[in-house]
Structure formats: structure tokens, C-alpha cells
Amino acid sequence: LGITLNVDDFRSQWERAKRDTASRLDFYRLKFNSWTEGQSAWIPLERWDSCKGPMPDLTNAPTYVAVDAGGTTDLTAVVAVSVLGGRYYGRSWGLAPTAAAEERERQNLVPYLRFTVDGSLRLIPGDSVGIEDDLYPLLDRLIAEHDVKALVIDPWQLRQLSQHYMKRHVTVYEFPPFHSRFNEPTTFLERAVIEGKLTHDGNSLLRWQVGHTQLNRDGKGYV
């Protein structure tokens, strides 16, 4: 410092890097030679927990619903985010086939069964989560009870769902899992948590997932 590195430049680089988690962790590794642990890679759980709170009446609030299908071995997730008074209110539902949950428990991979106790995860009998039998009823209820502006889906396995709701004149956006698509929403969510603008329902499954999330940056710098 002060010889090959200009102190003022280094300080300004550090101040910029502190604005989001991925940049801060990159700076730790590349500039401080400090390799952070995975569990500190994104949102600290104490900060996430501080966002848990009661939900107001969201009947007329603009609401956006996201769906990610897990097929036969992974989770299926539905998340609704409503906007009211400059705040974001998030609720989430997890679904998984009973066979997949039991198999992962046997292999000691994922403790899915613990998340069924408080209703954060609903087990579907059999080997898969059905689009018509399991997803449609949940989505139909959300659409009936809220001012749903759009469905956002990962197009994998969900073409049928997309066409079904577009025929009902529901706006559907496809969201493929690319860095360029995840970058802005990821940093926006982090900022909403840090600034206390997010209230969530305390879903224990989502909490467990947040605690295991690590950010990945591609060659263009997208998270």
C-alpha cells in the first residue's frame, strides 16, 4: 500500500465493492486474499429473519407470482410478491413428491420432512408434482384472491402451464436461469432486505434455502 497500490484508489474500490455481497466477496478473495465461507456468501440469516412479519390485506395490491417446477426429484416452488405502500410482501409455498422427499431423507441429503411440520412444504403423494392437480389449484386461488399482474415461470416443464394461463388472459413472462436474467433481481432482493423494504411470511423451507445460497458471477460480471 502506498507503493504499488495507491491508497485512495484502493479505498474507493473497497467502498464500491461493499455495495453488494458478490462484489464484496470478490474483493475479499482477490484483494485481501481472504476466502469466505459458503454460509456467509449472501444474506445473513439474522438479517433475513428480521424481515419476517405479519401480512396486511393484500387483496388489491399488485401481485406477481413466480413458479419453478422441480419435476420428480427436486422441489417445486411458488412465490407471490405483492407491492403495497412502497414495501414488498413475499409469501412462498413448497411442493415435493413424497417419494423424492423420503429418498433424500434416506440418503441424508436434504431434511425435507422437517419443513412439513409448519406447512412450509407440502408433500404430494407419488413420484411427481402435477401441474393440473397440484399447481393449478394454488395458482387459481392466488389469481382469484389478488390483483395478479403476471406469472413468471422457468419455461422448463411449464409450457403447458404458460399456455393455459395465457388463454385466460394472464400475462406470463418466461424467466430462463441465466446470469443476465438473475443479476438485477438478485441484487434488488438483497437491497430490499438490507433496507428493510421486504416483509416475508417466515417460510422455514425458504429460510433454509437462503442460508445455503451462494452467488456466482459469470465472465461479464453478472451475478
Short mmCIF file of C-alpha atoms in Angstrom, two decimals:
data_model
loop_
_atom_site.label_atom_id
_atom_site.label_comp_id
_atom_site.label_asym_id
_atom_site.label_seq_id
_atom_site.Cartn_x
_atom_site.Cartn_y
_atom_site.Cartn_z
CA LEU A 1 0.00 0.00 0.00
CA GLY A 2 1.29 3.40 -0.96
CA ILE A 3 3.98 1.91 -3.20
CA THR A 4 2.47 -0.29 -5.89
CA LEU A 5 -1.12 0.40 -4.80
CA ASN A 6 -2.50 3.91 -4.49
CA VAL A 7 -4.22 4.11 -1.11
CA ASP A 8 -7.01 6.44 -2.24
CA ASP A 9 -7.78 4.29 -5.29
CA PHE A 10 -7.79 1.15 -3.16
CA ARG A 11 -10.13 2.76 -0.63
CA SER A 12 -12.59 3.91 -3.32
CA GLN A 13 -12.56 0.43 -4.89
CA TRP A 14 -13.38 -1.07 -1.50
CA GLU A 15 -16.23 1.40 -0.91
CA ARG A 16 -17.75 0.46 -4.26
CA ALA A 17 -17.32 -3.26 -3.58
CA LYS A 18 -19.19 -3.03 -0.26
CA ARG A 19 -22.41 -2.06 -2.00
CA ASP A 20 -23.36 -5.63 -2.86
CA THR A 21 -22.42 -9.02 -1.47
CA ALA A 22 -20.92 -10.58 -4.60
CA SER A 23 -18.55 -7.65 -5.19
CA ARG A 24 -17.57 -7.57 -1.52
CA LEU A 25 -16.74 -11.30 -1.52
CA ASP A 26 -14.77 -10.95 -4.76
CA PHE A 27 -12.80 -8.13 -3.15
CA TYR A 28 -12.11 -10.25 -0.06
CA ARG A 29 -10.73 -13.04 -2.22
CA LEU A 30 -8.85 -11.07 -4.88
CA LYS A 31 -7.58 -8.09 -2.87
CA PHE A 32 -7.44 -9.31 0.74
CA ASN A 33 -6.67 -12.98 -0.03
CA SER A 34 -9.46 -13.91 2.40
CA TRP A 35 -11.54 -16.90 1.34
CA THR A 36 -15.01 -16.60 2.81
CA GLU A 37 -17.17 -19.49 3.96
CA GLY A 38 -20.15 -20.55 1.87
CA GLN A 39 -22.67 -19.80 4.58
CA SER A 40 -21.64 -16.13 4.58
CA ALA A 41 -21.97 -15.85 0.83
CA TRP A 42 -25.21 -13.93 0.57
CA ILE A 43 -27.85 -12.78 3.07
CA PRO A 44 -27.06 -13.42 6.76
CA LEU A 45 -29.90 -15.34 8.35
CA GLU A 46 -30.29 -12.86 11.19
CA ARG A 47 -30.97 -10.15 8.60
CA TRP A 48 -33.38 -12.41 6.71
CA ASP A 49 -35.19 -13.27 9.96
CA SER A 50 -35.58 -9.59 10.77
CA CYS A 51 -37.78 -9.26 7.66
CA LYS A 52 -40.37 -11.75 8.92
CA GLY A 53 -43.65 -10.09 9.77
CA PRO A 54 -47.45 -10.11 9.52
CA MET A 55 -49.16 -9.63 6.18
CA PRO A 56 -51.61 -6.76 5.69
CA ASP A 57 -54.66 -7.05 3.46
CA LEU A 58 -53.10 -7.62 0.04
CA THR A 59 -56.33 -8.22 -1.87
CA ASN A 60 -55.96 -5.18 -4.12
CA ALA A 61 -52.18 -4.94 -4.11
CA PRO A 62 -50.35 -5.58 -7.40
CA THR A 63 -49.04 -9.14 -7.10
CA TYR A 64 -46.52 -11.12 -9.11
CA VAL A 65 -46.40 -14.90 -8.88
CA ALA A 66 -43.33 -16.97 -9.78
CA VAL A 67 -43.34 -20.73 -10.44
CA ASP A 68 -40.35 -23.06 -10.63
CA ALA A 69 -41.09 -26.71 -11.42
CA GLY A 70 -38.91 -29.38 -9.90
CA GLY A 71 -40.09 -32.46 -11.76
CA THR A 72 -39.73 -35.78 -9.96
CA THR A 73 -36.65 -35.30 -7.78
CA ASP A 74 -36.49 -31.63 -6.85
CA LEU A 75 -38.69 -29.06 -5.18
CA THR A 76 -41.44 -27.15 -6.92
CA ALA A 77 -41.80 -23.60 -5.66
CA VAL A 78 -44.49 -20.93 -5.90
CA VAL A 79 -43.73 -17.43 -4.62
CA ALA A 80 -46.08 -14.44 -4.57
CA VAL A 81 -44.72 -10.91 -4.12
CA SER A 82 -47.18 -8.08 -3.52
CA VAL A 83 -46.35 -4.38 -3.60
CA LEU A 84 -48.07 -2.09 -1.11
CA GLY A 85 -47.06 1.31 0.24
CA GLY A 86 -43.54 1.09 -1.13
CA ARG A 87 -42.94 -2.27 0.54
CA TYR A 88 -42.69 -5.81 -0.83
CA TYR A 89 -44.59 -8.67 0.80
CA GLY A 90 -43.43 -12.19 -0.04
CA ARG A 91 -45.18 -15.49 0.55
CA SER A 92 -43.94 -18.86 -0.60
CA TRP A 93 -45.13 -22.44 -0.94
CA GLY A 94 -43.01 -25.54 -1.48
CA LEU A 95 -44.19 -28.80 -3.01
CA ALA A 96 -42.31 -32.07 -3.42
CA PRO A 97 -43.19 -35.66 -4.33
CA THR A 98 -43.32 -37.93 -1.28
CA ALA A 99 -41.01 -40.43 -2.98
CA ALA A 100 -38.32 -37.81 -3.60
CA ALA A 101 -38.51 -36.44 -0.05
CA GLU A 102 -38.23 -39.88 1.51
CA GLU A 103 -35.33 -40.85 -0.76
CA ARG A 104 -33.37 -37.70 0.13
CA GLU A 105 -34.03 -38.29 3.81
CA ARG A 106 -32.69 -41.84 3.47
CA GLN A 107 -29.56 -40.55 1.78
CA ASN A 108 -29.22 -37.86 4.44
CA LEU A 109 -29.12 -35.20 1.73
CA VAL A 110 -31.95 -32.77 2.44
CA PRO A 111 -34.15 -32.71 5.57
CA TYR A 112 -37.35 -32.10 3.60
CA LEU A 113 -39.65 -33.74 6.14
CA ARG A 114 -38.87 -31.18 8.84
CA PHE A 115 -40.38 -28.44 6.67
CA THR A 116 -43.75 -30.19 6.51
CA VAL A 117 -44.37 -29.61 10.22
CA ASP A 118 -45.24 -25.90 9.87
CA GLY A 119 -46.72 -26.26 6.38
CA SER A 120 -43.80 -24.65 4.55
CA LEU A 121 -43.54 -27.77 2.38
CA ARG A 122 -46.46 -29.87 1.14
CA LEU A 123 -45.73 -33.44 0.14
CA ILE A 124 -47.57 -34.73 -2.90
CA PRO A 125 -48.29 -38.50 -2.88
CA GLY A 126 -46.43 -40.34 -5.59
CA ASP A 127 -43.44 -39.59 -7.77
CA SER A 128 -44.15 -36.12 -9.16
CA VAL A 129 -45.91 -32.81 -8.60
CA GLY A 130 -48.80 -32.48 -11.04
CA ILE A 131 -49.38 -29.31 -13.00
CA GLU A 132 -53.15 -29.71 -13.25
CA ASP A 133 -53.78 -31.42 -9.90
CA ASP A 134 -51.35 -29.51 -7.69
CA LEU A 135 -50.20 -26.25 -9.30
CA TYR A 136 -53.41 -25.06 -10.97
CA PRO A 137 -55.48 -25.01 -7.73
CA LEU A 138 -52.83 -22.96 -5.89
CA LEU A 139 -52.34 -20.52 -8.76
CA ASP A 140 -56.09 -20.22 -9.39
CA ARG A 141 -56.61 -19.29 -5.74
CA LEU A 142 -53.91 -16.62 -5.88
CA ILE A 143 -55.36 -15.20 -9.10
CA ALA A 144 -58.88 -15.17 -7.64
CA GLU A 145 -57.87 -13.53 -4.37
CA HIS A 146 -55.31 -10.97 -5.60
CA ASP A 147 -54.64 -8.49 -8.36
CA VAL A 148 -52.11 -10.74 -10.12
CA LYS A 149 -50.30 -8.72 -12.76
CA ALA A 150 -48.16 -11.55 -14.11
CA LEU A 151 -46.93 -15.10 -13.75
CA VAL A 152 -43.18 -15.56 -14.01
CA ILE A 153 -42.01 -19.05 -14.89
CA ASP A 154 -38.95 -21.08 -15.62
CA PRO A 155 -40.00 -22.45 -19.02
CA TRP A 156 -38.60 -25.92 -18.26
CA GLN A 157 -41.57 -28.30 -17.99
CA LEU A 158 -44.03 -25.42 -17.78
CA ARG A 159 -45.09 -24.78 -21.39
CA GLN A 160 -48.47 -26.32 -20.64
CA LEU A 161 -48.96 -24.04 -17.64
CA SER A 162 -47.88 -21.00 -19.64
CA GLN A 163 -50.34 -21.69 -22.46
CA HIS A 164 -53.13 -22.47 -20.00
CA TYR A 165 -52.92 -19.09 -18.29
CA MET A 166 -52.26 -17.06 -21.43
CA LYS A 167 -55.56 -18.42 -22.77
CA ARG A 168 -57.13 -16.97 -19.62
CA HIS A 169 -55.54 -13.60 -20.48
CA VAL A 170 -52.97 -13.74 -17.67
CA THR A 171 -49.66 -12.14 -18.56
CA VAL A 172 -46.88 -14.74 -18.47
CA TYR A 173 -43.15 -13.99 -18.50
CA GLU A 174 -40.57 -16.69 -19.09
CA PHE A 175 -37.50 -16.48 -16.87
CA PRO A 176 -34.72 -18.85 -18.01
CA PRO A 177 -31.95 -19.43 -15.44
CA PHE A 178 -29.25 -17.24 -16.98
CA HIS A 179 -26.84 -14.92 -15.15
CA SER A 180 -28.05 -11.98 -17.23
CA ARG A 181 -31.61 -12.56 -16.08
CA PHE A 182 -30.83 -13.21 -12.42
CA ASN A 183 -28.39 -10.33 -11.93
CA GLU A 184 -30.77 -7.42 -11.40
CA PRO A 185 -33.47 -9.28 -9.39
CA THR A 186 -30.82 -10.81 -7.12
CA THR A 187 -29.19 -7.50 -6.25
CA PHE A 188 -32.64 -5.88 -5.94
CA LEU A 189 -33.78 -8.51 -3.44
CA GLU A 190 -30.60 -8.13 -1.42
CA ARG A 191 -31.07 -4.36 -1.33
CA ALA A 192 -34.71 -4.71 -0.25
CA VAL A 193 -33.63 -6.95 2.65
CA ILE A 194 -30.82 -4.62 3.71
CA GLU A 195 -33.04 -1.54 3.52
CA GLY A 196 -35.90 -3.25 5.39
CA LYS A 197 -38.35 -2.94 2.50
CA LEU A 198 -39.22 -6.64 2.38
CA THR A 199 -41.63 -8.46 4.66
CA HIS A 200 -41.88 -12.23 4.25
CA ASP A 201 -44.03 -14.92 5.83
CA GLY A 202 -41.20 -16.77 7.60
CA ASN A 203 -41.44 -19.90 5.43
CA SER A 204 -38.90 -22.25 7.05
CA LEU A 205 -38.03 -24.01 3.78
CA LEU A 206 -37.19 -20.72 2.08
CA ARG A 207 -35.18 -19.67 5.14
CA TRP A 208 -33.13 -22.87 4.89
CA GLN A 209 -32.54 -22.20 1.18
CA VAL A 210 -31.47 -18.60 1.74
CA GLY A 211 -28.96 -19.84 4.30
CA HIS A 212 -27.40 -22.12 1.68
CA THR A 213 -27.39 -19.70 -1.24
CA GLN A 214 -24.06 -18.75 -2.77
CA LEU A 215 -23.69 -16.15 -5.50
CA ASN A 216 -21.87 -16.97 -8.71
CA ARG A 217 -20.51 -14.35 -11.12
CA ASP A 218 -20.02 -15.03 -14.82
CA GLY A 219 -17.36 -13.62 -17.13
CA LYS A 220 -19.41 -10.49 -17.81
CA GLY A 221 -19.78 -9.74 -14.11
CA TYR A 222 -23.41 -10.80 -13.85
CA VAL A 223 -24.49 -12.48 -10.61
#
